[in-house]
Amino acid sequence: MKSSNATAASNHGPIDVAAIRSAARNLDSGAVPSGYQGNREEIIEMLNAALATELVCALRYKRHYYTATGLVNEPIKAEFLQHAQEEEDHAGRIAERIVQLNGDPDFNPATITDRSHAEYDECSDIKGMIRANLIAERVAIESYRQMIERIGDTDPTTKHMLIDIMAVEEEHADDMKDLLD
């Protein structure tokens, strides 16, 4: 009895190794092979919006970290700093993926806030800061959900990266919600 994987492979015929090797020799497409199914321009545009969102979020968290006052707020400040660092990590991962797709990551400070899905915040009270961060996390989660849905199965690498980032954003939102309670 054949396994289901063997049956599935036999239904589509053998893998054409010679064609794969030949296509891989075309180095003009960089890291992305010829079988890539995604709409590269659209995905790069979405990723640049995500990059802007992550950068704005990192800056907002850092501002909140530096401007929150009072000894009672030290644990909250530590949370803000950790989230800022994780947002910066997300931005780096997204920028790397844009380059892998032969795009240019857009770090232009003059247009970051316009391209960001989340807003920058200048609250001075701790509850306002937490609320602004929770709202921004919810915006990021929904933005990633829509990007993942739009990409579908056409670009599994980008899709999985966005799923991983979205999971961290959900943790951030949960953290902010807990701080509000």
mmCIF file of C-alpha atoms in Angstrom:
data_model
loop_
_atom_site.group_PDB
_atom_site.id
_atom_site.type_symbol
_atom_site.label_atom_id
_atom_site.label_comp_id
_atom_site.label_asym_id
_atom_site.label_seq_id
_atom_site.Cartn_x
_atom_site.Cartn_y
_atom_site.Cartn_z
ATOM 1 C CA MET A 1 0.000 0.000 0.000
ATOM 2 C CA LYS A 2 1.353 3.436 -0.969
ATOM 3 C CA SER A 3 1.424 6.284 1.522
ATOM 4 C CA SER A 4 -0.758 9.278 0.806
ATOM 5 C CA ASN A 5 2.371 11.330 -0.004
ATOM 6 C CA ALA A 6 3.505 8.786 -2.569
ATOM 7 C CA THR A 7 0.026 8.778 -4.108
ATOM 8 C CA ALA A 8 -0.061 12.568 -4.271
ATOM 9 C CA ALA A 9 3.388 12.671 -5.898
ATOM 10 C CA SER A 10 2.431 10.034 -8.459
ATOM 11 C CA ASN A 11 -0.713 11.971 -9.409
ATOM 12 C CA HIS A 12 1.414 14.955 -10.461
ATOM 13 C CA GLY A 13 4.307 13.067 -11.976
ATOM 14 C CA PRO A 14 7.928 13.114 -10.921
ATOM 15 C CA ILE A 15 9.708 16.298 -9.939
ATOM 16 C CA ASP A 16 11.639 17.704 -12.905
ATOM 17 C CA VAL A 17 15.038 18.091 -11.269
ATOM 18 C CA ALA A 18 16.733 19.166 -14.508
ATOM 19 C CA ALA A 19 14.225 22.028 -14.943
ATOM 20 C CA ILE A 20 14.660 23.088 -11.306
ATOM 21 C CA ARG A 21 18.439 23.132 -11.678
ATOM 22 C CA SER A 22 18.255 25.054 -14.945
ATOM 23 C CA ALA A 23 15.891 27.699 -13.526
ATOM 24 C CA ALA A 24 18.098 28.071 -10.433
ATOM 25 C CA ARG A 25 21.010 29.095 -12.655
ATOM 26 C CA ASN A 26 19.110 32.282 -13.634
ATOM 27 C CA LEU A 27 20.466 34.507 -10.877
ATOM 28 C CA ASP A 28 18.619 37.671 -11.986
ATOM 29 C CA SER A 29 15.725 36.932 -9.616
ATOM 30 C CA GLY A 30 17.955 36.789 -6.539
ATOM 31 C CA ALA A 31 16.815 34.542 -3.704
ATOM 32 C CA VAL A 32 13.357 33.946 -5.172
ATOM 33 C CA PRO A 33 13.140 30.993 -7.587
ATOM 34 C CA SER A 34 11.306 31.015 -10.906
ATOM 35 C CA GLY A 35 8.363 29.103 -9.412
ATOM 36 C CA TYR A 36 7.481 32.018 -7.117
ATOM 37 C CA GLN A 37 3.729 32.607 -7.406
ATOM 38 C CA GLY A 38 3.236 35.853 -5.481
ATOM 39 C CA ASN A 39 2.525 39.276 -6.925
ATOM 40 C CA ARG A 40 5.941 40.605 -6.006
ATOM 41 C CA GLU A 41 5.157 44.319 -6.438
ATOM 42 C CA GLU A 42 1.962 44.137 -4.376
ATOM 43 C CA ILE A 43 3.642 42.095 -1.633
ATOM 44 C CA ILE A 44 6.601 44.501 -1.477
ATOM 45 C CA GLU A 45 4.164 47.415 -1.195
ATOM 46 C CA MET A 46 2.307 45.678 1.658
ATOM 47 C CA LEU A 47 5.591 44.836 3.362
ATOM 48 C CA ASN A 48 6.781 48.432 3.117
ATOM 49 C CA ALA A 49 3.544 49.539 4.818
ATOM 50 C CA ALA A 50 4.172 46.900 7.505
ATOM 51 C CA LEU A 51 7.762 48.148 7.832
ATOM 52 C CA ALA A 52 6.510 51.715 8.370
ATOM 53 C CA THR A 53 3.976 50.457 10.926
ATOM 54 C CA GLU A 54 6.649 48.572 12.879
ATOM 55 C CA LEU A 55 8.962 51.585 12.867
ATOM 56 C CA VAL A 56 6.216 53.914 14.126
ATOM 57 C CA CYS A 57 5.300 51.381 16.815
ATOM 58 C CA ALA A 58 8.919 51.071 17.925
ATOM 59 C CA LEU A 59 9.239 54.850 18.127
ATOM 60 C CA ARG A 60 5.959 55.183 20.044
ATOM 61 C CA TYR A 61 6.987 52.500 22.548
ATOM 62 C CA LYS A 62 10.404 54.120 22.989
ATOM 63 C CA ARG A 63 8.849 57.530 23.579
ATOM 64 C CA HIS A 64 6.533 56.006 26.159
ATOM 65 C CA TYR A 65 9.468 54.210 27.787
ATOM 66 C CA TYR A 66 11.467 57.407 28.132
ATOM 67 C CA THR A 67 8.607 59.703 29.158
ATOM 68 C CA ALA A 68 6.690 57.504 31.624
ATOM 69 C CA THR A 69 7.514 58.663 35.132
ATOM 70 C CA GLY A 70 7.207 57.361 38.666
ATOM 71 C CA LEU A 71 8.648 54.371 40.458
ATOM 72 C CA VAL A 72 5.314 52.580 40.303
ATOM 73 C CA ASN A 73 5.566 52.640 36.485
ATOM 74 C CA GLU A 74 9.004 50.976 36.225
ATOM 75 C CA PRO A 75 7.552 47.531 35.298
ATOM 76 C CA ILE A 76 5.350 49.181 32.648
ATOM 77 C CA LYS A 77 8.348 51.071 31.280
ATOM 78 C CA ALA A 78 10.254 47.771 31.033
ATOM 79 C CA GLU A 79 7.332 46.316 29.066
ATOM 80 C CA PHE A 80 7.378 49.332 26.713
ATOM 81 C CA LEU A 81 11.116 48.884 26.100
ATOM 82 C CA GLN A 82 10.770 45.147 25.434
ATOM 83 C CA HIS A 83 7.964 45.802 22.955
ATOM 84 C CA ALA A 84 10.016 48.521 21.229
ATOM 85 C CA GLN A 85 12.878 46.066 20.761
ATOM 86 C CA GLU A 86 10.532 43.392 19.395
ATOM 87 C CA GLU A 87 8.964 45.899 16.973
ATOM 88 C CA GLU A 88 12.473 46.779 15.752
ATOM 89 C CA ASP A 89 13.150 43.068 15.238
ATOM 90 C CA HIS A 90 9.947 42.792 13.194
ATOM 91 C CA ALA A 91 11.038 45.774 11.082
ATOM 92 C CA GLY A 92 14.370 44.073 10.411
ATOM 93 C CA ARG A 93 12.730 40.805 9.382
ATOM 94 C CA ILE A 94 10.346 42.640 7.064
ATOM 95 C CA ALA A 95 13.162 44.697 5.488
ATOM 96 C CA GLU A 96 15.160 41.505 4.862
ATOM 97 C CA ARG A 97 12.173 39.881 3.174
ATOM 98 C CA ILE A 98 11.648 42.929 0.952
ATOM 99 C CA VAL A 99 15.270 42.636 -0.194
ATOM 100 C CA GLN A 100 14.833 38.883 -0.803
ATOM 101 C CA LEU A 101 11.918 39.774 -3.079
ATOM 102 C CA ASN A 102 14.231 42.162 -4.981
ATOM 103 C CA GLY A 103 12.568 45.223 -3.509
ATOM 104 C CA ASP A 104 13.835 48.238 -1.626
ATOM 105 C CA PRO A 105 12.819 48.648 2.016
ATOM 106 C CA ASP A 106 11.481 52.176 2.456
ATOM 107 C CA PHE A 107 12.963 53.776 5.576
ATOM 108 C CA ASN A 108 12.257 57.345 4.412
ATOM 109 C CA PRO A 109 11.503 59.273 7.616
ATOM 110 C CA ALA A 110 9.538 61.896 5.685
ATOM 111 C CA THR A 111 6.842 59.377 4.699
ATOM 112 C CA ILE A 112 6.873 56.741 7.452
ATOM 113 C CA THR A 113 3.870 58.104 9.361
ATOM 114 C CA ASP A 114 1.827 58.410 6.158
ATOM 115 C CA ARG A 115 2.561 54.790 5.208
ATOM 116 C CA SER A 116 2.073 53.381 8.708
ATOM 117 C CA HIS A 117 -1.211 51.729 9.579
ATOM 118 C CA ALA A 118 -0.704 52.626 13.262
ATOM 119 C CA GLU A 119 -0.516 56.149 14.599
ATOM 120 C CA TYR A 120 2.211 57.812 16.605
ATOM 121 C CA ASP A 121 1.177 58.951 20.068
ATOM 122 C CA GLU A 122 2.341 61.717 22.397
ATOM 123 C CA CYS A 123 0.318 60.890 25.520
ATOM 124 C CA SER A 124 1.868 61.969 28.778
ATOM 125 C CA ASP A 125 -0.210 59.875 31.199
ATOM 126 C CA ILE A 126 0.472 56.169 31.656
ATOM 127 C CA LYS A 127 -3.126 55.002 31.020
ATOM 128 C CA GLY A 128 -3.210 56.982 27.765
ATOM 129 C CA MET A 129 0.095 55.432 26.691
ATOM 130 C CA ILE A 130 -1.151 51.924 27.403
ATOM 131 C CA ARG A 131 -4.432 52.601 25.600
ATOM 132 C CA ALA A 132 -2.614 54.029 22.544
ATOM 133 C CA ASN A 133 -0.321 50.997 22.426
ATOM 134 C CA LEU A 134 -3.254 48.585 22.697
ATOM 135 C CA ILE A 135 -5.058 50.346 19.847
ATOM 136 C CA ALA A 136 -1.911 50.289 17.697
ATOM 137 C CA GLU A 137 -1.391 46.584 18.388
ATOM 138 C CA ARG A 138 -4.965 45.862 17.362
ATOM 139 C CA VAL A 139 -4.420 47.859 14.153
ATOM 140 C CA ALA A 140 -1.235 45.873 13.422
ATOM 141 C CA ILE A 141 -2.959 42.531 14.078
ATOM 142 C CA GLU A 142 -5.800 43.321 11.698
ATOM 143 C CA SER A 143 -3.376 44.655 9.066
ATOM 144 C CA TYR A 144 -1.328 41.461 9.236
ATOM 145 C CA ARG A 145 -4.469 39.314 9.113
ATOM 146 C CA GLN A 146 -5.559 41.054 5.907
ATOM 147 C CA MET A 147 -2.066 40.791 4.371
ATOM 148 C CA ILE A 148 -1.921 37.075 5.187
ATOM 149 C CA GLU A 149 -5.345 36.571 3.638
ATOM 150 C CA ARG A 150 -4.385 38.527 0.517
ATOM 151 C CA ILE A 151 -1.092 36.645 0.047
ATOM 152 C CA GLY A 152 -2.767 33.276 0.576
ATOM 153 C CA ASP A 153 -0.571 30.411 -0.561
ATOM 154 C CA THR A 154 1.242 32.389 -3.285
ATOM 155 C CA ASP A 155 4.210 33.276 -1.046
ATOM 156 C CA PRO A 156 4.543 30.811 1.844
ATOM 157 C CA THR A 157 7.757 32.384 3.189
ATOM 158 C CA THR A 158 6.225 35.850 3.566
ATOM 159 C CA LYS A 159 2.966 34.387 4.845
ATOM 160 C CA HIS A 160 4.718 32.405 7.603
ATOM 161 C CA MET A 161 6.848 35.408 8.585
ATOM 162 C CA LEU A 162 3.715 37.559 8.914
ATOM 163 C CA ILE A 163 1.964 34.857 10.945
ATOM 164 C CA ASP A 164 4.942 34.742 13.331
ATOM 165 C CA ILE A 165 4.989 38.538 13.679
ATOM 166 C CA MET A 166 1.214 38.669 14.156
ATOM 167 C CA ALA A 167 1.468 36.161 17.017
ATOM 168 C CA VAL A 168 3.903 38.471 18.823
ATOM 169 C CA GLU A 169 1.608 41.445 18.182
ATOM 170 C CA GLU A 170 -1.233 39.473 19.775
ATOM 171 C CA GLU A 171 0.972 38.912 22.838
ATOM 172 C CA HIS A 172 1.703 42.650 22.922
ATOM 173 C CA ALA A 173 -2.008 43.454 22.772
ATOM 174 C CA ASP A 174 -2.673 40.991 25.565
ATOM 175 C CA ASP A 175 0.083 42.590 27.656
ATOM 176 C CA MET A 176 -1.369 46.070 27.124
ATOM 177 C CA LYS A 177 -4.890 44.859 27.926
ATOM 178 C CA ASP A 178 -3.634 43.313 31.171
ATOM 179 C CA LEU A 179 -1.958 46.621 32.112
ATOM 180 C CA LEU A 180 -5.229 48.496 31.568
ATOM 181 C CA ASP A 181 -7.143 46.203 33.911
#
